[in-house]
């Protein structure tokens, strides 16, 4: 789990710095994760990147997948907010 956490943090830093393409690669490497939080986080940010490049239908599907996972994380709530 620790290596996945590091990769998630690195991908998030890349996202925050505007390097969406590289961030997307790292987020995608985290899926599927056996750790629900990491899986949800990676999927949430993949959807954010898709939305940023106007691939809205794909983004909405990914956010929907996070919401319908059956487990509650902050990324479920953030995904719900994105779909409003």
Short mmCIF file of N, CA and C in Angstrom, two decimals:
data_model
loop_
_atom_site.label_atom_id
_atom_site.label_comp_id
_atom_site.label_asym_id
_atom_site.label_seq_id
_atom_site.Cartn_x
_atom_site.Cartn_y
_atom_site.Cartn_z
N UNK A 1 0.82 -1.19 0.00
CA UNK A 1 0.00 0.00 0.00
C UNK A 1 0.86 1.26 0.00
N UNK A 2 2.01 1.20 0.66
CA UNK A 2 2.83 2.39 0.74
C UNK A 2 3.28 2.87 -0.63
N UNK A 3 3.69 1.95 -1.50
CA UNK A 3 4.13 2.37 -2.83
C UNK A 3 2.97 2.96 -3.63
N UNK A 4 1.76 2.43 -3.43
CA UNK A 4 0.59 3.00 -4.10
C UNK A 4 0.28 4.39 -3.56
N UNK A 5 0.45 4.58 -2.27
CA UNK A 5 0.22 5.90 -1.68
C UNK A 5 1.21 6.91 -2.23
N UNK A 6 2.46 6.51 -2.35
CA UNK A 6 3.47 7.41 -2.91
C UNK A 6 3.12 7.76 -4.35
N UNK A 7 2.71 6.76 -5.13
CA UNK A 7 2.36 7.00 -6.53
C UNK A 7 1.15 7.93 -6.62
N UNK A 8 0.17 7.73 -5.75
CA UNK A 8 -1.00 8.60 -5.73
C UNK A 8 -0.60 10.04 -5.40
N UNK A 9 0.25 10.22 -4.42
CA UNK A 9 0.70 11.56 -4.05
C UNK A 9 1.50 12.21 -5.18
N UNK A 10 2.32 11.43 -5.86
CA UNK A 10 3.10 11.95 -6.97
C UNK A 10 2.17 12.36 -8.12
N UNK A 11 1.21 11.52 -8.44
CA UNK A 11 0.27 11.83 -9.51
C UNK A 11 -0.52 13.09 -9.17
N UNK A 12 -0.92 13.23 -7.92
CA UNK A 12 -1.66 14.41 -7.49
C UNK A 12 -0.80 15.67 -7.62
N UNK A 13 0.47 15.57 -7.26
CA UNK A 13 1.38 16.71 -7.40
C UNK A 13 1.51 17.11 -8.87
N UNK A 14 1.64 16.13 -9.75
CA UNK A 14 1.71 16.41 -11.18
C UNK A 14 0.42 17.10 -11.65
N UNK A 15 -0.71 16.61 -11.17
CA UNK A 15 -1.99 17.20 -11.52
C UNK A 15 -2.05 18.67 -11.07
N UNK A 16 -1.65 18.91 -9.84
CA UNK A 16 -1.67 20.27 -9.30
C UNK A 16 -0.73 21.20 -10.06
N UNK A 17 0.36 20.66 -10.56
CA UNK A 17 1.33 21.46 -11.31
C UNK A 17 0.94 21.65 -12.77
N UNK A 18 -0.18 21.03 -13.17
CA UNK A 18 -0.68 21.21 -14.52
C UNK A 18 -0.16 20.20 -15.53
N UNK A 19 0.59 19.21 -15.07
CA UNK A 19 1.10 18.18 -15.98
C UNK A 19 0.09 17.04 -16.05
N UNK A 20 -1.03 17.33 -16.72
CA UNK A 20 -2.16 16.39 -16.74
C UNK A 20 -1.82 15.07 -17.43
N UNK A 21 -1.08 15.12 -18.53
CA UNK A 21 -0.78 13.89 -19.27
C UNK A 21 0.03 12.92 -18.43
N UNK A 22 1.05 13.42 -17.76
CA UNK A 22 1.88 12.55 -16.93
C UNK A 22 1.09 12.08 -15.70
N UNK A 23 0.30 12.97 -15.12
CA UNK A 23 -0.53 12.60 -13.97
C UNK A 23 -1.50 11.48 -14.35
N UNK A 24 -2.11 11.62 -15.53
CA UNK A 24 -3.07 10.61 -15.98
C UNK A 24 -2.42 9.23 -16.05
N UNK A 25 -1.21 9.17 -16.56
CA UNK A 25 -0.48 7.90 -16.65
C UNK A 25 -0.33 7.25 -15.27
N UNK A 26 0.07 8.04 -14.28
CA UNK A 26 0.26 7.49 -12.93
C UNK A 26 -1.06 7.12 -12.28
N UNK A 27 -2.09 7.94 -12.46
CA UNK A 27 -3.41 7.57 -11.91
C UNK A 27 -3.89 6.26 -12.53
N UNK A 28 -3.72 6.10 -13.83
CA UNK A 28 -4.18 4.88 -14.50
C UNK A 28 -3.44 3.65 -14.00
N UNK A 29 -2.18 3.79 -13.63
CA UNK A 29 -1.42 2.66 -13.11
C UNK A 29 -1.95 2.16 -11.76
N UNK A 30 -2.71 3.00 -11.08
CA UNK A 30 -3.24 2.64 -9.76
C UNK A 30 -4.55 1.85 -9.84
N UNK A 31 -5.08 1.68 -11.03
CA UNK A 31 -6.36 0.99 -11.19
C UNK A 31 -6.15 -0.37 -11.85
N UNK A 32 -6.74 -1.41 -11.32
CA UNK A 32 -7.50 -1.41 -10.08
C UNK A 32 -6.57 -1.52 -8.87
N UNK A 33 -6.99 -0.93 -7.79
CA UNK A 33 -6.25 -1.04 -6.54
C UNK A 33 -7.08 -1.85 -5.55
N UNK A 34 -6.42 -2.64 -4.74
CA UNK A 34 -7.13 -3.39 -3.70
C UNK A 34 -7.53 -2.47 -2.55
N UNK A 35 -7.02 -1.25 -2.56
CA UNK A 35 -7.34 -0.27 -1.51
C UNK A 35 -8.38 0.69 -2.07
N UNK A 36 -9.58 0.62 -1.54
CA UNK A 36 -10.73 1.38 -2.06
C UNK A 36 -10.43 2.88 -2.15
N UNK A 37 -9.82 3.44 -1.14
CA UNK A 37 -9.53 4.87 -1.14
C UNK A 37 -8.64 5.24 -2.32
N UNK A 38 -7.59 4.47 -2.53
CA UNK A 38 -6.65 4.75 -3.62
C UNK A 38 -7.35 4.58 -4.96
N UNK A 39 -8.14 3.53 -5.10
CA UNK A 39 -8.88 3.30 -6.33
C UNK A 39 -9.83 4.46 -6.62
N UNK A 40 -10.58 4.89 -5.62
CA UNK A 40 -11.51 6.00 -5.80
C UNK A 40 -10.78 7.29 -6.15
N UNK A 41 -9.68 7.56 -5.45
CA UNK A 41 -8.91 8.78 -5.71
C UNK A 41 -8.39 8.79 -7.14
N UNK A 42 -7.81 7.69 -7.56
CA UNK A 42 -7.27 7.61 -8.92
C UNK A 42 -8.37 7.80 -9.96
N UNK A 43 -9.50 7.14 -9.76
CA UNK A 43 -10.60 7.28 -10.71
C UNK A 43 -11.16 8.71 -10.71
N UNK A 44 -11.28 9.30 -9.54
CA UNK A 44 -11.79 10.67 -9.45
C UNK A 44 -10.92 11.63 -10.26
N UNK A 45 -9.60 11.52 -10.08
CA UNK A 45 -8.71 12.44 -10.79
C UNK A 45 -8.60 12.11 -12.28
N UNK A 46 -8.75 10.86 -12.64
CA UNK A 46 -8.83 10.53 -14.07
C UNK A 46 -10.04 11.25 -14.67
N UNK A 47 -11.16 11.20 -13.97
CA UNK A 47 -12.36 11.89 -14.46
C UNK A 47 -12.15 13.40 -14.52
N UNK A 48 -11.47 13.96 -13.53
CA UNK A 48 -11.18 15.40 -13.56
C UNK A 48 -10.36 15.76 -14.79
N UNK A 49 -9.36 14.95 -15.09
CA UNK A 49 -8.51 15.22 -16.25
C UNK A 49 -9.33 15.08 -17.54
N UNK A 50 -10.17 14.05 -17.62
CA UNK A 50 -11.03 13.90 -18.79
C UNK A 50 -11.95 15.11 -18.94
N UNK A 51 -12.49 15.58 -17.85
CA UNK A 51 -13.35 16.76 -17.87
C UNK A 51 -12.57 18.00 -18.31
N UNK A 52 -11.35 18.12 -17.83
CA UNK A 52 -10.51 19.27 -18.20
C UNK A 52 -10.28 19.36 -19.70
N UNK A 53 -10.24 18.21 -20.37
CA UNK A 53 -10.01 18.19 -21.83
C UNK A 53 -11.32 17.98 -22.60
N UNK A 54 -12.42 18.29 -21.92
CA UNK A 54 -13.75 18.28 -22.54
C UNK A 54 -14.23 16.90 -22.99
N UNK A 55 -13.74 15.86 -22.32
CA UNK A 55 -14.25 14.51 -22.58
C UNK A 55 -15.27 14.20 -21.48
N UNK A 56 -16.33 15.02 -21.47
CA UNK A 56 -17.28 15.03 -20.36
C UNK A 56 -18.07 13.74 -20.19
N UNK A 57 -18.47 13.11 -21.28
CA UNK A 57 -19.23 11.86 -21.15
C UNK A 57 -18.39 10.78 -20.49
N UNK A 58 -17.12 10.69 -20.88
CA UNK A 58 -16.22 9.71 -20.26
C UNK A 58 -16.01 10.03 -18.78
N UNK A 59 -15.83 11.31 -18.48
CA UNK A 59 -15.63 11.73 -17.10
C UNK A 59 -16.85 11.37 -16.25
N UNK A 60 -18.03 11.65 -16.76
CA UNK A 60 -19.25 11.34 -16.01
C UNK A 60 -19.39 9.85 -15.75
N UNK A 61 -18.99 9.03 -16.70
CA UNK A 61 -19.06 7.58 -16.50
C UNK A 61 -18.11 7.15 -15.37
N UNK A 62 -16.91 7.70 -15.35
CA UNK A 62 -15.93 7.34 -14.31
C UNK A 62 -16.44 7.80 -12.95
N UNK A 63 -16.94 9.04 -12.85
CA UNK A 63 -17.50 9.50 -11.58
C UNK A 63 -18.66 8.61 -11.15
N UNK A 64 -19.49 8.19 -12.11
CA UNK A 64 -20.59 7.28 -11.79
C UNK A 64 -20.10 5.95 -11.25
N UNK A 65 -18.99 5.46 -11.80
CA UNK A 65 -18.41 4.21 -11.31
C UNK A 65 -17.94 4.35 -9.86
N UNK A 66 -17.36 5.49 -9.54
CA UNK A 66 -16.91 5.73 -8.16
C UNK A 66 -18.13 5.73 -7.23
N UNK A 67 -19.17 6.43 -7.63
CA UNK A 67 -20.38 6.54 -6.80
C UNK A 67 -21.03 5.18 -6.59
N UNK A 68 -21.07 4.38 -7.63
CA UNK A 68 -21.78 3.10 -7.53
C UNK A 68 -20.94 1.96 -6.97
N UNK A 69 -19.76 2.26 -6.47
CA UNK A 69 -18.87 1.22 -5.95
C UNK A 69 -19.42 0.52 -4.71
N UNK A 70 -20.32 1.19 -3.99
CA UNK A 70 -20.89 0.60 -2.79
C UNK A 70 -20.12 0.90 -1.53
N UNK A 71 -19.04 1.65 -1.63
CA UNK A 71 -18.26 2.02 -0.46
C UNK A 71 -18.14 3.54 -0.39
N UNK A 72 -18.23 4.08 0.80
CA UNK A 72 -18.19 5.52 0.98
C UNK A 72 -16.76 6.00 1.24
N UNK A 73 -16.30 6.89 0.41
CA UNK A 73 -15.05 7.61 0.64
C UNK A 73 -15.33 9.06 0.29
N UNK A 74 -14.39 9.93 0.59
CA UNK A 74 -14.60 11.33 0.23
C UNK A 74 -14.72 11.50 -1.27
N UNK A 75 -14.12 10.59 -2.03
CA UNK A 75 -14.19 10.70 -3.48
C UNK A 75 -15.56 10.34 -4.02
N UNK A 76 -16.34 9.57 -3.29
CA UNK A 76 -17.73 9.33 -3.67
C UNK A 76 -18.50 10.64 -3.57
N UNK A 77 -18.32 11.34 -2.47
CA UNK A 77 -19.02 12.62 -2.28
C UNK A 77 -18.55 13.66 -3.30
N UNK A 78 -17.25 13.72 -3.56
CA UNK A 78 -16.74 14.67 -4.55
C UNK A 78 -17.24 14.32 -5.95
N UNK A 79 -17.36 13.05 -6.25
CA UNK A 79 -17.89 12.63 -7.55
C UNK A 79 -19.36 13.02 -7.68
N UNK A 80 -20.11 12.86 -6.62
CA UNK A 80 -21.52 13.28 -6.65
C UNK A 80 -21.62 14.77 -6.95
N UNK A 81 -20.75 15.54 -6.33
CA UNK A 81 -20.77 16.99 -6.55
C UNK A 81 -20.44 17.32 -8.02
N UNK A 82 -19.54 16.60 -8.63
CA UNK A 82 -19.17 16.85 -10.01
C UNK A 82 -20.34 16.58 -10.96
N UNK A 83 -21.22 15.65 -10.59
CA UNK A 83 -22.33 15.27 -11.45
C UNK A 83 -23.56 16.13 -11.27
N UNK A 84 -23.52 17.07 -10.33
CA UNK A 84 -24.69 17.95 -10.11
C UNK A 84 -24.76 19.00 -11.18
#
